[in-house]
Amino acid sequence: MADRPETISASGSSPPPIKERGAAPQWLMPVIAWQAVLGVAALLGAVLVAAGTLWDLSGLAKWIVAALLLVIAFAAALGVRDLLAGKHRGRAIGIILNYLVVVVSGFAALQNMGVFRGLDALGDNFFNVAWVLVIVAVGWVLATQAERFGGLESKVRLAGRVVAGVGVAWILLGVGLLPGLLEFVVRLVELDVLVPMLVAVAAGVAFWLLRKDEAGFYFKTSRDQAEALDGFLFASPNVIGFLAFFAGPLLFSLYVSFTSWDGLTELQWVGVDNYARIFGLQFTSIDTGQLAADVLKDGYTELMRVGDFIIGARDRLFWVGLRNIVVFGLFAVPLAVMPALALAALLNQKLPGVKFFRAVYFIPSVAGVVGIALIWKQLYNATVGFINYGIVRLWDLINLLPGADFEPPQPEWLSNSRVALFSVVIVFAWQTIGFNTVLYLAGMQGIDSSLYEAASIDGAGKWQTFRKITIPMLRPTTLFVVATTTILALQLFNEPYILFQPQQQPSGPNNATLTPVVQLYQEGFQRFNQGFASALAWVLFAIIFAITIFYFRRQSEDEVGA
Amino acid sequence: MTTTAKQSRKAKRASKGTQGEVMSTWTKVVIYGVLSVFAAMMLFPFIFMFGTSLKTAADSFSFPPRVLPRDQLTTTFQGEEVPLFVVSIDGEKRDAALVEEGIRSGLFALSDDPEDTIAWPLDLVEATGSTVDYEIEGEVETLEVFRVPVDGEIRELPKIRNTSVGRFIDVEDGVSEAFGVVRTTEKAEEISANWSNYSEVLDIRSFDRSITNTIMVTILVVVGQLFTSIMGGYAFSRLRWPGRDKLFVAYLGSIMIPFVVLIIPLFQIMVQLGWNNTIGSLVWPFFYTAYGTFLMRQFFLSIPTELEEAAVVDGARRWKILWRIFVPLSWPGIATLATFSFLYAWNSFIWPLVSIDVGNEDSSVLTIALSTLGGQGADAPQLIFAGVTLAMLVPMIVFVAAQRYFVENVASSGLK
């Protein structure tokens, strides 16, 4: 990095006296030549891709790749011109371009070598040395807790570091670092690895030369310009990830949602048909004795009927899923939020032991939803489960009352379609309460205590204080908690999947727990209607987006109001 | 203790209740009571899980359901080890050994209630030759009447149906005997832990491989996310570069986008790269995290600029500044991010479910292994729960060790 010379020139303490610029470094011409080669290669690549000879790409992807290569060729040409003119822009373009070439061709080399897929082989070896992690952990604890040993502190710390270091080295050797490196060298000679690797190395050298302080001098890079370059480079791991695994897939998924695709064969553009299928509704009237199929259009099935009025839908399951998730949210969100508010209020009394309770409430959020759903599945067992047994015992107590003789209800929690969704509500609320409690508690601790003092001087009671001060002051927290819980609830998938598989589909008895994500999973990965599933995903996204916007609106209104 | 210290402590205590007033004992009892009830609700499923993970196969389906694992007692009878039951002999409950099973017997009604019955071997009863009308579930049936010994006296009882019983011998006198349907006879049990469930679950379906795979995936994801987030957080908080703020808004927006929108395209990318159905598909796409970048940015923003400027003037490179100055000052933030990344990687389910094929045990992770186990071992809850306990063990240890970061920073990270 080229900070030192720029710092001097920026602070103006000792500007270079006579020479405007030093002589061009010897390496400059080869770097410019290399960049010219890159530009020509990119141009050639663009032409070949467009012609379809270089790469077997189809449709949109072909043109996107060709366009990208063209942009690179253009940037390279611009860079070459500016480098020759000694302008900073040439250096910046050169650095970014070569960096990208290193990333792309390095990736290609490693990919062709099979490094990324190689984690499974690594897993084989790691299986045998995983236990050494315990040693590393012991060393780490020793090193970080060394101050507890008083006079022995420095020795303990050193010992801890040595133990942890040996453990790490052991693991690295154990997972096959050395044979891996050897394999790496051997595989290098393969052409599809060697070529991209050489390109990456060449670009890496050019990148390094252009980054040198010397280059900063020569191209008169200012301090701000250097900072911008650093900014790009520091952000790059993140931005590349953002583009490759977020923005790119997102746009692709939008495209797929307008196609019909099984994920393997060529996709077919169907326009808005997927969305039309999702939202396709028909409202009409029906006479008694008439069949639904007689009055509904082709491909429509009956969704609901009120008197002689009938609603048909092209995709009945979507509406069923939407209804389920709305019902689920209406029950699950209050159940996950209101007890949390009450618990937080109690914890905020700052009695001894509240930290213990707070930790206990948080455990379900840590434990992992798959395990939790498996536990509840057993608790819900209609014949030997604890919940129905608990109900029997509770009713026994109630029946002790004179004249009471009630039959205890024994719902089939997981196979009765009227109950199944509520079984999921209970699990969801149970798991989310603790997290919300902690959020509320933090919100309460942020309330200015002078408000309470004023209230207490005015003689307000506890309940009054809670209603008139705590709850209004917690409005931002409540908004946040309700919004996040709602968004979480809308994405319900894991709980029904575990609770109902494999005896039933995750959509539960009679589609009682069919949620949008469950439908998406079934369409996309069981029936391989990936186009339609993508459209479902975007509809779900639109709903969540609307809630988010609503949340931000309310929040900013509050801020303006306050 | 000095007076000032005492005073300040008093002041602290006074400000403890939200209103500074002294709480009555009853209020405290009620508060602790409510807190405890909720704590019990939160903990009970876990206690039940751990208890069941130590049960024997037979015990895990016992009714009424129980938390603690129990083992049936056994005894040696005539040189053989036989199970012990509690049966009623001559009107009193005694420990008795089951010495013979599958004896052809009749089920005889003791009263008008069809549930109130006694089972006795057909060889040891004598038909009277007469019949009687008996009502079972609203239907009247004609039943044969037998002479059956009940608690020492012979009674004439109608036979409802045939059944098969076991013969129990009193262990104390070794002579008195009784008959009963084995399945419904109360067992003589003691509380005992059946740890072999754990070794058994580790032996089946490469569950052990799933554990090390999960550990590996989690370590890689946490390290990768920390690296990109620290770098990105620094770039977004402390460096000015074109497009930074617009990109950051895009990042913030991306936090709101549900992962399910990405599942299909991400799966397709994995297929194109040949990464699907490998551990790599669980690791590489998750190196980037908008949330982590956001979190680190917030932490770095709170570090005073002077420190950085002094270092820049000293000619230190930004790489060094980041790792020598910013990172050591941001441990709480890094630890928070690490704990969240850890939980995310350890517990993620829908993506492995999509990416890893069923039956690919080499690339399986714990959530997948548990889900399969839950489906296949539905008749062996003790094994499922041993597996669940193992899967929860590491998050629990991390939770206890890093509780501060989980609980106290949830709010600051979420609400800022």
PDB file of N, CA and C in Angstrom, chain A residues 1 111 116-117 119-120 123-124 126 133 213 227-228 230-231 234 238 242 246 249 253 261 349 351-352 358 361 363 366 368 383 389 430 438 442 462 480 494 502 525 530 533 541, chain B residues 19 23 32 35 41-42 63-64 209 212 215-216 228 231 240-241 251 254 256-257 263-265 268 273-275 278-279 284 288 293 317-318 347 349 354 363 375 396 407 411 414:
ATOM      1  N   MET A   1       0.829  -1.194   0.000  1.00  0.00           N
ATOM      2  CA  MET A   1       0.000   0.000   0.000  1.00  0.00           C
ATOM      3  C   MET A   1       0.866   1.247   0.000  1.00  0.00           C
ATOM      4  N   GLN A 111     -10.942 -24.261  -8.915  1.00  0.00           N
ATOM      5  CA  GLN A 111     -12.156 -25.014  -9.244  1.00  0.00           C
ATOM      6  C   GLN A 111     -11.813 -26.218 -10.129  1.00  0.00           C
ATOM      7  N   PHE A 116     -12.477 -26.732  -4.238  1.00  0.00           N
ATOM      8  CA  PHE A 116     -13.700 -26.338  -3.530  1.00  0.00           C
ATOM      9  C   PHE A 116     -14.563 -27.558  -3.195  1.00  0.00           C
ATOM     10  N   ARG A 117     -14.526 -28.530  -4.117  1.00  0.00           N
ATOM     11  CA  ARG A 117     -15.298 -29.736  -3.841  1.00  0.00           C
ATOM     12  C   ARG A 117     -14.542 -30.651  -2.868  1.00  0.00           C
ATOM     13  N   LEU A 119     -13.671 -30.390   0.062  1.00  0.00           N
ATOM     14  CA  LEU A 119     -13.957 -30.369   1.495  1.00  0.00           C
ATOM     15  C   LEU A 119     -14.421 -31.735   1.996  1.00  0.00           C
ATOM     16  N   ASP A 120     -15.043 -32.506   1.129  1.00  0.00           N
ATOM     17  CA  ASP A 120     -15.506 -33.826   1.569  1.00  0.00           C
ATOM     18  C   ASP A 120     -14.325 -34.717   1.931  1.00  0.00           C
ATOM     19  N   GLY A 123     -13.103 -33.628   5.060  1.00  0.00           N
ATOM     20  CA  GLY A 123     -13.975 -34.147   6.101  1.00  0.00           C
ATOM     21  C   GLY A 123     -13.596 -35.548   6.531  1.00  0.00           C
ATOM     22  N   ASP A 124     -13.151 -36.359   5.571  1.00  0.00           N
ATOM     23  CA  ASP A 124     -12.683 -37.708   5.889  1.00  0.00           C
ATOM     24  C   ASP A 124     -11.579 -37.681   6.931  1.00  0.00           C
ATOM     25  N   PHE A 126     -10.637 -35.015   8.743  1.00  0.00           N
ATOM     26  CA  PHE A 126     -10.998 -34.249   9.941  1.00  0.00           C
ATOM     27  C   PHE A 126     -11.718 -35.149  10.944  1.00  0.00           C
ATOM     28  N   LEU A 133      -9.485 -30.877  18.771  1.00  0.00           N
ATOM     29  CA  LEU A 133     -10.081 -29.567  19.059  1.00  0.00           C
ATOM     30  C   LEU A 133     -10.213 -29.336  20.559  1.00  0.00           C
ATOM     31  N   ASP A 213       4.663   1.521  -3.551  1.00  0.00           N
ATOM     32  CA  ASP A 213       4.800   2.958  -3.263  1.00  0.00           C
ATOM     33  C   ASP A 213       5.349   3.710  -4.468  1.00  0.00           C
ATOM     34  N   GLU A 227      -6.942   6.023  -0.677  1.00  0.00           N
ATOM     35  CA  GLU A 227      -7.933   5.523   0.262  1.00  0.00           C
ATOM     36  C   GLU A 227      -9.063   4.807  -0.485  1.00  0.00           C
ATOM     37  N   ALA A 228      -9.472   5.397  -1.609  1.00  0.00           N
ATOM     38  CA  ALA A 228     -10.546   4.766  -2.384  1.00  0.00           C
ATOM     39  C   ALA A 228     -10.112   3.391  -2.877  1.00  0.00           C
ATOM     40  N   ASP A 230      -7.863   1.433  -1.487  1.00  0.00           N
ATOM     41  CA  ASP A 230      -7.877   0.555  -0.309  1.00  0.00           C
ATOM     42  C   ASP A 230      -9.300   0.125   0.020  1.00  0.00           C
ATOM     43  N   GLY A 231     -10.213   1.099  -0.078  1.00  0.00           N
ATOM     44  CA  GLY A 231     -11.605   0.795   0.228  1.00  0.00           C
ATOM     45  C   GLY A 231     -12.132  -0.325  -0.644  1.00  0.00           C
ATOM     46  N   PHE A 234     -10.448  -3.660   0.446  1.00  0.00           N
ATOM     47  CA  PHE A 234     -10.922  -4.193   1.724  1.00  0.00           C
ATOM     48  C   PHE A 234     -12.355  -4.695   1.610  1.00  0.00           C
ATOM     49  N   ASN A 238     -16.100  -9.138   0.593  1.00  0.00           N
ATOM     50  CA  ASN A 238     -17.505  -8.993   0.896  1.00  0.00           C
ATOM     51  C   ASN A 238     -18.336  -8.728  -0.337  1.00  0.00           C
ATOM     52  N   PHE A 242     -21.238 -10.799  -2.025  1.00  0.00           N
ATOM     53  CA  PHE A 242     -22.553 -10.170  -2.207  1.00  0.00           C
ATOM     54  C   PHE A 242     -23.045 -10.371  -3.634  1.00  0.00           C
ATOM     55  N   PHE A 246     -25.476 -13.395  -3.534  1.00  0.00           N
ATOM     56  CA  PHE A 246     -26.717 -12.723  -3.158  1.00  0.00           C
ATOM     57  C   PHE A 246     -27.356 -11.997  -4.338  1.00  0.00           C
ATOM     58  N   PRO A 249     -27.737 -14.357  -7.625  1.00  0.00           N
ATOM     59  CA  PRO A 249     -28.840 -15.310  -7.485  1.00  0.00           C
ATOM     60  C   PRO A 249     -30.198 -14.633  -7.427  1.00  0.00           C
ATOM     61  N   SER A 253     -33.069 -15.474  -9.882  1.00  0.00           N
ATOM     62  CA  SER A 253     -34.324 -16.037  -9.401  1.00  0.00           C
ATOM     63  C   SER A 253     -35.512 -15.243  -9.945  1.00  0.00           C
ATOM     64  N   TRP A 261     -39.382 -24.220 -15.683  1.00  0.00           N
ATOM     65  CA  TRP A 261     -38.070 -24.856 -15.640  1.00  0.00           C
ATOM     66  C   TRP A 261     -38.066 -25.999 -14.637  1.00  0.00           C
ATOM     67  N   GLN A 349     -37.286  -6.021  37.455  1.00  0.00           N
ATOM     68  CA  GLN A 349     -37.380  -5.632  38.858  1.00  0.00           C
ATOM     69  C   GLN A 349     -36.027  -5.761  39.541  1.00  0.00           C
ATOM     70  N   LEU A 351     -34.315  -8.203  40.751  1.00  0.00           N
ATOM     71  CA  LEU A 351     -34.166  -9.064  41.920  1.00  0.00           C
ATOM     72  C   LEU A 351     -32.953  -9.949  41.714  1.00  0.00           C
ATOM     73  N   PRO A 352     -32.384 -10.466  42.794  1.00  0.00           N
ATOM     74  CA  PRO A 352     -31.256 -11.378  42.598  1.00  0.00           C
ATOM     75  C   PRO A 352     -31.701 -12.625  41.826  1.00  0.00           C
ATOM     76  N   ARG A 358     -33.039 -15.203  32.902  1.00  0.00           N
ATOM     77  CA  ARG A 358     -32.864 -14.681  31.553  1.00  0.00           C
ATOM     78  C   ARG A 358     -32.128 -15.701  30.695  1.00  0.00           C
ATOM     79  N   TYR A 361     -34.446 -18.626  29.802  1.00  0.00           N
ATOM     80  CA  TYR A 361     -35.421 -18.318  28.751  1.00  0.00           C
ATOM     81  C   TYR A 361     -34.760 -18.291  27.376  1.00  0.00           C
ATOM     82  N   ILE A 363     -32.365 -20.263  26.318  1.00  0.00           N
ATOM     83  CA  ILE A 363     -31.869 -21.567  25.843  1.00  0.00           C
ATOM     84  C   ILE A 363     -32.586 -22.065  24.581  1.00  0.00           C
ATOM     85  N   VAL A 366     -31.178 -21.016  21.354  1.00  0.00           N
ATOM     86  CA  VAL A 366     -29.841 -21.484  21.027  1.00  0.00           C
ATOM     87  C   VAL A 366     -29.872 -22.928  20.532  1.00  0.00           C
ATOM     88  N   GLY A 368     -31.454 -24.932  18.548  1.00  0.00           N
ATOM     89  CA  GLY A 368     -31.559 -25.503  17.200  1.00  0.00           C
ATOM     90  C   GLY A 368     -32.941 -26.088  16.957  1.00  0.00           C
ATOM     91  N   THR A 383     -50.875 -40.761  22.302  1.00  0.00           N
ATOM     92  CA  THR A 383     -51.164 -41.816  23.271  1.00  0.00           C
ATOM     93  C   THR A 383     -50.179 -41.832  24.445  1.00  0.00           C
ATOM     94  N   TYR A 389     -51.033 -36.504  28.629  1.00  0.00           N
ATOM     95  CA  TYR A 389     -51.026 -37.047  29.991  1.00  0.00           C
ATOM     96  C   TYR A 389     -51.212 -35.922  30.998  1.00  0.00           C
ATOM     97  N   TRP A 430     -43.005 -20.889  21.927  1.00  0.00           N
ATOM     98  CA  TRP A 430     -42.123 -21.372  23.003  1.00  0.00           C
ATOM     99  C   TRP A 430     -40.666 -21.059  22.666  1.00  0.00           C
ATOM    100  N   VAL A 438     -35.402 -10.924  25.935  1.00  0.00           N
ATOM    101  CA  VAL A 438     -34.113 -10.229  26.053  1.00  0.00           C
ATOM    102  C   VAL A 438     -34.169  -8.888  25.329  1.00  0.00           C
ATOM    103  N   ALA A 442     -33.747  -5.228  27.219  1.00  0.00           N
ATOM    104  CA  ALA A 442     -32.800  -4.194  26.815  1.00  0.00           C
ATOM    105  C   ALA A 442     -33.529  -2.880  26.582  1.00  0.00           C
ATOM    106  N   LYS A 462     -47.676   1.085  40.549  1.00  0.00           N
ATOM    107  CA  LYS A 462     -46.821   0.280  39.668  1.00  0.00           C
ATOM    108  C   LYS A 462     -47.489   0.009  38.337  1.00  0.00           C
ATOM    109  N   PHE A 480     -40.093  -3.275  16.667  1.00  0.00           N
ATOM    110  CA  PHE A 480     -39.014  -4.135  16.174  1.00  0.00           C
ATOM    111  C   PHE A 480     -39.326  -5.601  16.444  1.00  0.00           C
ATOM    112  N   ASN A 494     -39.155 -25.140   9.075  1.00  0.00           N
ATOM    113  CA  ASN A 494     -38.470 -26.208   9.806  1.00  0.00           C
ATOM    114  C   ASN A 494     -39.397 -26.971  10.750  1.00  0.00           C
ATOM    115  N   PRO A 502     -41.651 -38.241   8.748  1.00  0.00           N
ATOM    116  CA  PRO A 502     -42.007 -38.662   7.412  1.00  0.00           C
ATOM    117  C   PRO A 502     -43.390 -39.320   7.369  1.00  0.00           C
ATOM    118  N   PHE A 525     -38.375 -28.590  -5.093  1.00  0.00           N
ATOM    119  CA  PHE A 525     -37.421 -29.673  -4.895  1.00  0.00           C
ATOM    120  C   PHE A 525     -38.067 -31.047  -4.795  1.00  0.00           C
ATOM    121  N   GLN A 530     -39.262 -25.385 -10.807  1.00  0.00           N
ATOM    122  CA  GLN A 530     -38.455 -24.335 -10.191  1.00  0.00           C
ATOM    123  C   GLN A 530     -38.892 -22.937 -10.602  1.00  0.00           C
ATOM    124  N   ALA A 533     -41.816 -22.181  -8.350  1.00  0.00           N
ATOM    125  CA  ALA A 533     -41.329 -22.007  -6.976  1.00  0.00           C
ATOM    126  C   ALA A 533     -40.645 -20.650  -6.820  1.00  0.00           C
ATOM    127  N   PHE A 541     -41.440 -12.775  -0.767  1.00  0.00           N
ATOM    128  CA  PHE A 541     -40.534 -11.664  -0.547  1.00  0.00           C
ATOM    129  C   PHE A 541     -41.299 -10.341  -0.567  1.00  0.00           C
TER     130      PHE A 541
ATOM    131  N   GLN B  19     -39.313   1.706  40.847  1.00  0.00           N
ATOM    132  CA  GLN B  19     -39.779   2.948  41.460  1.00  0.00           C
ATOM    133  C   GLN B  19     -39.045   3.265  42.742  1.00  0.00           C
ATOM    134  N   MET B  23     -39.959  -3.633  47.953  1.00  0.00           N
ATOM    135  CA  MET B  23     -40.934  -4.586  47.464  1.00  0.00           C
ATOM    136  C   MET B  23     -41.383  -5.473  48.608  1.00  0.00           C
ATOM    137  N   TYR B  32     -41.118 -14.348  41.640  1.00  0.00           N
ATOM    138  CA  TYR B  32     -40.295 -15.552  41.491  1.00  0.00           C
ATOM    139  C   TYR B  32     -41.142 -16.731  41.045  1.00  0.00           C
ATOM    140  N   LEU B  35     -41.756 -16.326  37.305  1.00  0.00           N
ATOM    141  CA  LEU B  35     -40.493 -16.588  36.595  1.00  0.00           C
ATOM    142  C   LEU B  35     -40.173 -18.076  36.605  1.00  0.00           C
ATOM    143  N   MET B  41     -41.306 -24.278  32.163  1.00  0.00           N
ATOM    144  CA  MET B  41     -41.820 -24.547  30.820  1.00  0.00           C
ATOM    145  C   MET B  41     -40.702 -24.576  29.791  1.00  0.00           C
ATOM    146  N   MET B  42     -39.733 -23.706  29.977  1.00  0.00           N
ATOM    147  CA  MET B  42     -38.634 -23.648  29.018  1.00  0.00           C
ATOM    148  C   MET B  42     -37.703 -24.850  29.170  1.00  0.00           C
ATOM    149  N   PHE B  63     -46.381 -45.999  29.619  1.00  0.00           N
ATOM    150  CA  PHE B  63     -47.437 -45.060  29.962  1.00  0.00           C
ATOM    151  C   PHE B  63     -47.850 -45.326  31.392  1.00  0.00           C
ATOM    152  N   PRO B  64     -48.033 -44.303  32.206  1.00  0.00           N
ATOM    153  CA  PRO B  64     -47.885 -42.870  31.915  1.00  0.00           C
ATOM    154  C   PRO B  64     -46.436 -42.493  31.606  1.00  0.00           C
ATOM    155  N   ARG B 209     -19.932 -39.100  11.755  1.00  0.00           N
ATOM    156  CA  ARG B 209     -19.376 -38.318  10.659  1.00  0.00           C
ATOM    157  C   ARG B 209     -20.111 -36.979  10.516  1.00  0.00           C
ATOM    158  N   THR B 212     -18.572 -34.475  13.034  1.00  0.00           N
ATOM    159  CA  THR B 212     -17.311 -33.816  12.652  1.00  0.00           C
ATOM    160  C   THR B 212     -17.542 -32.924  11.438  1.00  0.00           C
ATOM    161  N   ILE B 215     -18.901 -29.725  12.741  1.00  0.00           N
ATOM    162  CA  ILE B 215     -17.855 -28.936  13.391  1.00  0.00           C
ATOM    163  C   ILE B 215     -17.000 -28.243  12.332  1.00  0.00           C
ATOM    164  N   MET B 216     -16.634 -28.996  11.305  1.00  0.00           N
ATOM    165  CA  MET B 216     -15.774 -28.426  10.276  1.00  0.00           C
ATOM    166  C   MET B 216     -16.484 -27.289   9.542  1.00  0.00           C
ATOM    167  N   THR B 228     -14.412 -11.782   6.245  1.00  0.00           N
ATOM    168  CA  THR B 228     -15.021 -10.856   5.286  1.00  0.00           C
ATOM    169  C   THR B 228     -15.737  -9.712   6.008  1.00  0.00           C
ATOM    170  N   MET B 231     -13.080  -7.155   7.316  1.00  0.00           N
ATOM    171  CA  MET B 231     -12.571  -6.376   6.182  1.00  0.00           C
ATOM    172  C   MET B 231     -13.645  -5.414   5.672  1.00  0.00           C
ATOM    173  N   ARG B 240     -13.207   5.981   2.536  1.00  0.00           N
ATOM    174  CA  ARG B 240     -14.163   6.586   1.600  1.00  0.00           C
ATOM    175  C   ARG B 240     -13.831   6.115   0.202  1.00  0.00           C
ATOM    176  N   TRP B 241     -14.794   5.549  -0.449  1.00  0.00           N
ATOM    177  CA  TRP B 241     -14.586   5.127  -1.825  1.00  0.00           C
ATOM    178  C   TRP B 241     -15.894   5.274  -2.589  1.00  0.00           C
ATOM    179  N   TYR B 251     -26.840  -3.363   1.058  1.00  0.00           N
ATOM    180  CA  TYR B 251     -26.543  -4.362   2.091  1.00  0.00           C
ATOM    181  C   TYR B 251     -27.637  -4.392   3.143  1.00  0.00           C
ATOM    182  N   SER B 254     -30.577  -6.019   1.951  1.00  0.00           N
ATOM    183  CA  SER B 254     -30.443  -7.468   1.744  1.00  0.00           C
ATOM    184  C   SER B 254     -30.648  -8.241   3.039  1.00  0.00           C
ATOM    185  N   MET B 256     -33.049  -7.881   4.969  1.00  0.00           N
ATOM    186  CA  MET B 256     -34.482  -8.144   5.085  1.00  0.00           C
ATOM    187  C   MET B 256     -34.939  -9.263   4.154  1.00  0.00           C
ATOM    188  N   ILE B 257     -34.141  -9.569   3.149  1.00  0.00           N
ATOM    189  CA  ILE B 257     -34.621 -10.521   2.150  1.00  0.00           C
ATOM    190  C   ILE B 257     -34.514 -11.942   2.678  1.00  0.00           C
ATOM    191  N   ILE B 263     -32.893 -19.765  -2.449  1.00  0.00           N
ATOM    192  CA  ILE B 263     -32.592 -21.192  -2.431  1.00  0.00           C
ATOM    193  C   ILE B 263     -32.467 -21.766  -3.833  1.00  0.00           C
ATOM    194  N   ILE B 264     -33.444 -21.479  -4.696  1.00  0.00           N
ATOM    195  CA  ILE B 264     -33.425 -22.102  -6.018  1.00  0.00           C
ATOM    196  C   ILE B 264     -32.223 -21.646  -6.852  1.00  0.00           C
ATOM    197  N   PRO B 265     -31.998 -20.324  -7.012  1.00  0.00           N
ATOM    198  CA  PRO B 265     -30.822 -19.922  -7.796  1.00  0.00           C
ATOM    199  C   PRO B 265     -29.506 -20.394  -7.180  1.00  0.00           C
ATOM    200  N   GLN B 268     -28.990 -23.827  -8.109  1.00  0.00           N
ATOM    201  CA  GLN B 268     -28.569 -23.931  -9.513  1.00  0.00           C
ATOM    202  C   GLN B 268     -27.104 -23.584  -9.681  1.00  0.00           C
ATOM    203  N   LEU B 273     -21.514 -25.340 -10.692  1.00  0.00           N
ATOM    204  CA  LEU B 273     -20.120 -25.437 -10.260  1.00  0.00           C
ATOM    205  C   LEU B 273     -19.761 -26.857  -9.838  1.00  0.00           C
ATOM    206  N   GLY B 274     -20.737 -27.729  -9.799  1.00  0.00           N
ATOM    207  CA  GLY B 274     -20.492 -29.087  -9.333  1.00  0.00           C
ATOM    208  C   GLY B 274     -20.285 -29.166  -7.831  1.00  0.00           C
ATOM    209  N   TRP B 275     -20.810 -28.186  -7.110  1.00  0.00           N
ATOM    210  CA  TRP B 275     -20.612 -28.193  -5.654  1.00  0.00           C
ATOM    211  C   TRP B 275     -21.795 -28.792  -4.915  1.00  0.00           C
ATOM    212  N   THR B 278     -22.060 -31.526  -1.845  1.00  0.00           N
ATOM    213  CA  THR B 278     -20.756 -31.598  -1.174  1.00  0.00           C
ATOM    214  C   THR B 278     -20.769 -30.646   0.029  1.00  0.00           C
ATOM    215  N   ILE B 279     -19.820 -30.871   0.925  1.00  0.00           N
ATOM    216  CA  ILE B 279     -19.728 -29.990   2.089  1.00  0.00           C
ATOM    217  C   ILE B 279     -19.437 -28.557   1.648  1.00  0.00           C
ATOM    218  N   TRP B 284     -18.855 -22.401   1.238  1.00  0.00           N
ATOM    219  CA  TRP B 284     -18.408 -21.256   0.425  1.00  0.00           C
ATOM    220  C   TRP B 284     -19.462 -20.178   0.255  1.00  0.00           C
ATOM    221  N   TYR B 288     -19.940 -14.810   2.928  1.00  0.00           N
ATOM    222  CA  TYR B 288     -20.379 -13.413   2.897  1.00  0.00           C
ATOM    223  C   TYR B 288     -21.604 -13.259   3.787  1.00  0.00           C
ATOM    224  N   THR B 293     -21.256  -7.749   8.321  1.00  0.00           N
ATOM    225  CA  THR B 293     -20.599  -6.532   7.859  1.00  0.00           C
ATOM    226  C   THR B 293     -21.194  -5.315   8.560  1.00  0.00           C
ATOM    227  N   ARG B 317       0.490   0.731   7.492  1.00  0.00           N
ATOM    228  CA  ARG B 317      -0.412   0.334   6.411  1.00  0.00           C
ATOM    229  C   ARG B 317      -1.791   0.030   6.980  1.00  0.00           C
ATOM    230  N   ARG B 318      -2.803   0.176   6.134  1.00  0.00           N
ATOM    231  CA  ARG B 318      -4.175   0.002   6.624  1.00  0.00           C
ATOM    232  C   ARG B 318      -4.401  -1.423   7.116  1.00  0.00           C
ATOM    233  N   ASN B 347     -26.979 -24.724  13.201  1.00  0.00           N
ATOM    234  CA  ASN B 347     -28.389 -25.097  13.210  1.00  0.00           C
ATOM    235  C   ASN B 347     -29.074 -24.989  11.865  1.00  0.00           C
ATOM    236  N   PHE B 349     -30.827 -25.615   8.489  1.00  0.00           N
ATOM    237  CA  PHE B 349     -31.474 -26.866   8.111  1.00  0.00           C
ATOM    238  C   PHE B 349     -31.937 -26.879   6.665  1.00  0.00           C
ATOM    239  N   VAL B 354     -31.761 -29.101   1.102  1.00  0.00           N
ATOM    240  CA  VAL B 354     -31.887 -28.963  -0.344  1.00  0.00           C
ATOM    241  C   VAL B 354     -30.621 -29.452  -1.042  1.00  0.00           C
ATOM    242  N   SER B 363     -21.279 -36.326   3.382  1.00  0.00           N
ATOM    243  CA  SER B 363     -21.430 -34.872   3.374  1.00  0.00           C
ATOM    244  C   SER B 363     -22.546 -34.414   4.298  1.00  0.00           C
ATOM    245  N   GLY B 375     -37.069 -39.552  11.436  1.00  0.00           N
ATOM    246  CA  GLY B 375     -38.017 -40.258  10.592  1.00  0.00           C
ATOM    247  C   GLY B 375     -37.877 -41.755  10.717  1.00  0.00           C
ATOM    248  N   MET B 396     -24.886 -25.611  23.582  1.00  0.00           N
ATOM    249  CA  MET B 396     -25.109 -25.327  25.003  1.00  0.00           C
ATOM    250  C   MET B 396     -23.807 -24.908  25.685  1.00  0.00           C
ATOM    251  N   VAL B 407     -26.630 -12.954  25.101  1.00  0.00           N
ATOM    252  CA  VAL B 407     -27.776 -12.301  25.698  1.00  0.00           C
ATOM    253  C   VAL B 407     -27.636 -10.787  25.695  1.00  0.00           C
ATOM    254  N   ALA B 411     -29.517  -7.318  21.974  1.00  0.00           N
ATOM    255  CA  ALA B 411     -30.278  -6.082  21.871  1.00  0.00           C
ATOM    256  C   ALA B 411     -29.478  -5.022  21.129  1.00  0.00           C
ATOM    257  N   GLY B 414     -29.194  -5.875  17.502  1.00  0.00           N
ATOM    258  CA  GLY B 414     -30.429  -5.911  16.743  1.00  0.00           C
ATOM    259  C   GLY B 414     -31.088  -4.551  16.613  1.00  0.00           C
TER     260      GLY B 414
END
